[in-house]
């Protein structure tokens, strides 16, 4: 009996998407310019350019944040952290290019409402694989400006 791997993966994708991709995320190109305060969320947001994708997704933290050091070992620590996150989207979502801005625009009932309006920058193009059932993109949280 032959195994129908494409059918198995398609069915797995439906199950995974229905169980994990419960929130709405937006991929957009960076518009440039300084962060702008959004009084609705209380956050400073990077201006977004063209919307590349808006649909089902999930943002999850990866490993613990790390402090970045200057190139020269004798220099002080840089005052910026690398906050590692991942966004999961359906395989039908576009591949996010490096520096694509990812924003959580809605969360499921009972979800973490503090995610709405938070932004991340894609660190690399979305990952791919021949046996994937969802798309995975590595993110770095955009740090808040203005002391928030």
XYZ file of N, CA and C in Angstrom:
444
model
N 0.844 -1.168 0.000
C 0.000 0.000 0.000
C 0.894 1.238 0.000
N 0.689 2.101 -0.981
C 1.491 3.321 -1.103
C 0.959 4.404 -0.162
N 1.875 5.157 0.379
C 1.510 6.281 1.249
C 1.322 7.512 0.381
N 0.186 8.172 0.548
C -0.123 9.389 -0.210
C 0.347 10.601 0.609
N 1.673 10.878 0.562
C 2.260 11.943 1.377
C 1.653 13.311 1.091
N 1.409 13.713 -0.166
C 0.781 15.024 -0.392
C -0.571 15.157 0.297
N -1.362 14.107 0.286
C -2.673 14.136 0.937
C -2.527 14.236 2.453
N -1.574 13.514 3.003
C -1.322 13.559 4.441
C -0.895 14.962 4.855
N 0.012 15.578 4.103
C 0.476 16.928 4.420
C -0.648 17.950 4.285
N -1.483 17.806 3.266
C -2.604 18.728 3.086
C -3.573 18.640 4.260
N -3.858 17.432 4.707
C -4.746 17.249 5.858
C -4.109 17.776 7.130
N -2.817 17.554 7.296
C -2.109 18.065 8.472
C -2.123 19.590 8.471
N -1.967 20.206 7.303
C -1.981 21.671 7.216
C -3.311 22.229 7.691
N -4.400 21.603 7.312
C -5.730 22.058 7.739
C -5.859 21.973 9.255
N -5.386 20.885 9.841
C -5.460 20.697 11.294
C -4.593 21.723 12.010
N -3.349 21.896 11.557
C -2.415 22.829 12.200
C -2.916 24.267 12.071
N -3.376 24.650 10.876
C -3.887 26.005 10.682
C -5.071 26.277 11.604
N -5.980 25.323 11.731
C -7.161 25.503 12.576
C -6.850 25.545 14.059
N -5.751 24.920 14.458
C -5.399 24.861 15.876
C -4.449 25.961 16.308
N -3.646 26.495 15.385
C -2.588 27.440 15.757
C -2.803 28.835 15.182
N -3.240 28.940 13.949
C -3.323 30.240 13.283
C -4.644 30.926 13.624
N -4.773 31.346 14.890
C -6.025 31.866 15.416
C -6.109 33.390 15.400
N -4.983 34.062 15.238
C -4.955 35.517 15.275
C -4.820 36.075 13.858
N -4.871 37.401 13.727
C -4.698 38.047 12.428
C -3.419 38.863 12.457
N -2.557 38.612 11.475
C -1.295 39.343 11.369
C -1.242 40.065 10.029
N -0.464 41.146 10.003
C -0.280 41.910 8.765
C 1.198 41.972 8.443
N 1.542 41.679 7.187
C 2.889 41.883 6.675
C 2.839 43.157 5.834
N 3.761 44.064 6.055
C 3.808 45.270 5.232
C 5.254 45.668 4.998
N 5.457 46.415 3.937
C 6.789 46.941 3.667
C 7.007 48.147 4.576
N 8.247 48.387 4.995
C 8.508 49.571 5.825
C 8.377 50.846 4.998
N 7.662 51.844 5.540
C 7.470 53.102 4.814
C 8.585 54.094 5.098
N 9.356 53.846 6.136
C 10.411 54.779 6.526
C 9.871 55.859 7.440
N 10.764 56.631 7.998
C 10.361 57.690 8.916
C 10.419 57.239 10.357
N 10.298 58.194 11.271
C 10.387 57.869 12.698
C 9.120 57.181 13.198
N 9.215 56.481 14.339
C 8.026 55.859 14.921
C 6.966 56.910 15.243
N 5.693 56.503 15.157
C 4.559 57.389 15.394
C 3.756 56.830 16.563
N 3.366 57.705 17.510
C 2.590 57.263 18.667
C 1.158 56.950 18.262
N 0.668 55.764 18.649
C -0.710 55.363 18.396
C -1.458 55.450 19.722
N -2.337 56.439 19.895
C -3.040 56.593 21.175
C -3.985 55.436 21.493
N -4.429 54.697 20.475
C -5.328 53.560 20.718
C -4.621 52.413 21.418
N -3.344 52.181 21.068
C -2.594 51.076 21.669
C -1.613 51.540 22.727
N -1.289 52.850 22.720
C -0.290 53.362 23.648
C 1.123 53.005 23.236
N 1.313 52.595 21.980
C 2.621 52.177 21.492
C 3.102 53.105 20.385
N 4.415 53.206 20.261
C 4.998 53.868 19.101
C 5.111 52.817 18.012
N 4.659 53.157 16.817
C 4.638 52.190 15.723
C 5.462 52.695 14.552
N 6.128 51.747 13.894
C 6.877 52.063 12.682
C 5.864 52.263 11.550
N 5.968 53.363 10.806
C 5.019 53.561 9.692
C 5.115 52.407 8.694
N 3.950 51.925 8.301
C 3.892 50.808 7.367
C 3.645 51.314 5.958
N 4.229 50.622 5.003
C 3.999 50.928 3.593
C 2.904 50.034 3.054
N 3.163 49.429 1.925
C 2.196 48.568 1.241
C 1.920 47.307 2.064
N 0.638 46.965 2.216
C 0.258 45.717 2.881
C 0.499 44.569 1.918
N 1.300 43.600 2.364
C 1.656 42.446 1.547
C 0.797 41.226 1.869
N 0.316 41.159 3.115
C -0.508 40.042 3.568
C -1.240 40.484 4.821
N -2.492 40.112 4.943
C -3.229 40.247 6.192
C -4.152 39.055 6.278
N -3.948 38.249 7.310
C -4.740 37.045 7.437
C -4.332 36.243 8.649
N -4.713 34.958 8.671
C -4.443 34.114 9.826
C -2.951 34.003 10.113
N -2.632 33.992 11.413
C -1.242 33.837 11.818
C -1.142 33.683 13.320
N 0.071 33.464 13.786
C 0.351 33.356 15.216
C 1.782 33.816 15.448
N 1.976 34.652 16.461
C 3.309 35.098 16.846
C 3.658 34.416 18.161
N 4.821 33.796 18.211
C 5.280 33.106 19.410
C 6.709 33.507 19.713
N 7.038 33.574 21.007
C 8.416 33.895 21.369
C 9.300 32.694 21.075
N 10.552 33.011 20.779
C 11.539 31.967 20.518
C 12.398 31.782 21.748
N 13.679 32.028 21.607
C 14.584 31.919 22.736
C 14.588 33.226 23.513
N 15.256 33.241 24.642
C 15.324 34.446 25.469
C 16.047 35.571 24.748
N 15.665 36.837 25.025
C 16.362 37.967 24.408
C 17.841 37.957 24.762
N 18.641 38.462 23.840
C 20.080 38.533 24.048
C 20.524 39.978 23.932
N 21.555 40.343 24.684
C 22.147 41.668 24.515
C 23.165 41.589 23.401
N 23.146 42.582 22.540
C 24.104 42.617 21.444
C 25.347 43.358 21.914
N 26.503 42.908 21.487
C 27.725 43.603 21.853
C 28.283 44.320 20.632
N 29.087 45.331 20.907
C 29.730 46.065 19.818
C 30.723 45.149 19.116
N 31.136 45.523 17.920
C 32.040 44.703 17.125
C 33.378 44.509 17.823
N 33.872 45.548 18.495
C 35.156 45.473 19.185
C 34.914 45.039 20.630
N 35.605 43.991 21.055
C 35.365 43.414 22.369
C 35.602 44.394 23.509
N 36.431 45.396 23.324
C 36.724 46.350 24.401
C 35.692 47.474 24.478
N 34.734 47.508 23.572
C 33.704 48.542 23.567
C 32.548 48.139 24.494
N 31.758 49.097 24.959
C 30.635 48.779 25.857
C 29.530 48.019 25.135
N 28.638 47.447 25.940
C 27.487 46.736 25.382
C 26.565 47.718 24.683
N 25.974 47.285 23.613
C 24.997 48.089 22.894
C 23.696 48.057 23.694
N 22.976 49.163 23.739
C 21.764 49.271 24.550
C 20.535 48.710 23.836
N 20.683 47.762 22.995
C 19.583 47.181 22.231
C 19.607 45.677 22.441
N 18.452 45.069 22.508
C 18.385 43.618 22.644
C 17.851 43.015 21.356
N 18.121 41.749 21.181
C 17.536 41.007 20.083
C 16.439 40.147 20.685
N 15.194 40.431 20.341
C 14.054 39.692 20.880
C 13.581 38.705 19.830
N 13.889 37.446 20.040
C 13.616 36.434 19.028
C 12.184 35.921 19.129
N 11.480 36.057 18.033
C 10.106 35.585 17.893
C 9.977 34.883 16.554
N 8.843 34.201 16.370
C 8.518 33.592 15.076
C 7.060 33.894 14.789
N 6.750 34.074 13.508
C 5.370 34.184 13.088
C 5.064 32.981 12.202
N 3.907 32.387 12.447
C 3.440 31.242 11.674
C 2.278 31.712 10.806
N 2.306 31.357 9.533
C 1.250 31.709 8.591
C 0.978 30.503 7.692
N -0.153 30.510 6.986
C -0.416 29.410 6.048
C 0.608 29.408 4.915
N 0.782 28.275 4.278
C 1.694 28.185 3.138
C 1.250 29.082 1.986
N -0.025 29.460 1.974
C -0.529 30.340 0.923
C -0.131 31.799 1.144
N 0.342 32.135 2.342
C 0.793 33.502 2.621
C 2.094 33.754 1.864
N 2.355 35.011 1.499
C 3.600 35.289 0.778
C 4.820 35.106 1.680
N 5.948 34.876 1.054
C 7.208 34.806 1.794
C 7.567 36.222 2.214
N 7.804 36.394 3.496
C 8.176 37.709 4.012
C 9.653 37.957 3.722
N 9.953 39.053 3.061
C 11.338 39.424 2.791
C 11.964 39.986 4.067
N 13.265 40.044 4.099
C 13.972 40.655 5.230
C 13.453 42.081 5.423
N 13.259 42.485 6.668
C 12.783 43.810 7.088
C 11.294 44.039 6.867
N 10.549 43.019 6.421
C 9.093 43.147 6.369
C 8.595 43.407 7.783
N 7.637 44.319 7.934
C 7.081 44.621 9.251
C 5.876 43.721 9.481
N 5.871 43.049 10.624
C 4.779 42.157 11.003
C 4.065 42.788 12.193
N 2.761 42.986 12.059
C 1.954 43.604 13.109
C 0.799 42.673 13.443
N 0.531 42.487 14.738
C -0.653 41.732 15.153
C -1.819 42.713 15.136
N -2.848 42.415 14.339
C -3.983 43.328 14.222
C -5.231 42.827 14.949
N -5.304 41.547 15.271
C -6.425 41.000 16.037
C -5.993 39.696 16.682
N -6.543 39.416 17.863
C -6.260 38.151 18.544
C -7.572 37.424 18.816
N -7.469 36.119 18.951
C -8.645 35.290 19.199
C -9.212 35.551 20.594
N -10.456 35.157 20.789
C -11.102 35.318 22.087
C -10.307 34.562 23.144
N -9.993 35.257 24.214
C -9.190 34.660 25.276
C -7.698 34.790 25.043
N -7.302 35.360 23.890
C -5.886 35.540 23.567
C -5.301 36.762 24.261
N -4.021 36.957 24.112
C -3.291 38.054 24.748
C -3.558 39.361 24.001
N -4.440 40.183 24.533
C -4.827 41.435 23.901
C -3.669 42.431 23.798
N -2.634 42.263 24.615
C -1.498 43.192 24.563
C -0.672 43.015 23.295
N -0.930 41.958 22.536
C -0.213 41.764 21.279
C -0.707 42.696 20.177
N -1.943 43.176 20.301
C -2.512 44.016 19.249
C -1.683 45.297 19.120
N -1.225 45.546 17.899
C -0.427 46.729 17.611
C 1.071 46.536 17.768
N 1.505 45.455 18.414
C 2.946 45.229 18.546
C 3.525 44.879 17.191
N 4.780 45.269 16.986
C 5.414 45.081 15.685
C 6.744 44.356 15.812
N 7.049 43.615 14.760
C 8.305 42.896 14.631
C 8.837 43.121 13.231
N 10.127 42.902 13.060
C 10.768 43.006 11.746
C 11.263 41.616 11.368
N 10.964 41.189 10.139
C 11.437 39.884 9.657
C 12.961 39.917 9.572
N 13.597 38.943 10.190
C 15.053 38.895 10.227
C 15.629 38.302 8.949
N 14.921 37.389 8.354
C 15.344 36.699 7.138
C 14.091 36.349 6.358
N 14.230 35.975 5.089
C 13.045 35.506 4.359
C 12.424 34.307 5.075
N 11.144 34.123 4.875
C 10.435 33.001 5.497
C 11.130 31.696 5.188
N 11.093 30.786 6.162
C 11.683 29.473 5.975
C 10.776 28.626 5.100
N 11.343 27.682 4.444
C 10.569 26.782 3.606
C 11.100 25.368 3.714
N 10.313 24.437 3.276
C 10.736 23.049 3.283
C 9.755 22.213 2.485
N 10.217 21.102 1.961
C 9.359 20.276 1.122
C 8.265 19.579 1.918
N 8.419 19.460 3.222
C 7.416 18.776 4.036
C 6.704 19.726 4.989
N 6.735 21.011 4.708
C 6.107 21.985 5.587
C 4.590 21.955 5.518
N 3.966 22.331 6.634
C 2.509 22.464 6.659
C 2.093 23.894 7.001
N 3.017 24.699 7.540
C 2.803 26.125 7.746
C 4.114 26.844 7.450
N 4.023 28.153 7.172
C 5.211 28.963 6.901
C 5.709 29.560 8.216
N 7.032 29.568 8.421
C 7.649 30.087 9.633
C 8.607 31.205 9.249
N 8.493 32.344 9.945
C 9.368 33.490 9.692
C 9.965 33.953 11.015
N 11.288 34.091 11.054
C 11.971 34.584 12.250
C 11.818 36.091 12.350
N 11.564 36.560 13.573
C 11.302 37.979 13.806
C 12.179 38.535 14.913
N 12.356 39.864 14.882
C 12.978 40.616 15.961
C 11.992 41.707 16.340
N 11.636 41.772 17.629
C 10.653 42.775 18.049
C 11.209 44.177 17.834
N 10.375 45.065 17.321
C 10.750 46.461 17.153
C 10.618 47.123 18.513
N 11.732 47.640 18.995
C 11.754 48.245 20.334
C 10.945 49.525 20.348
N 10.300 49.787 21.458
C 9.465 50.963 21.621
C 10.314 52.215 21.782
N 9.916 53.277 21.117
C 10.589 54.574 21.240
C 9.903 55.389 22.320
N 10.524 56.459 22.741
C 9.892 57.390 23.648
C 9.772 56.892 25.083
N 10.591 55.914 25.455
C 10.611 55.463 26.843
C 9.421 54.624 27.243
N 8.682 54.079 26.283
C 7.544 53.243 26.651
C 7.956 51.807 26.747
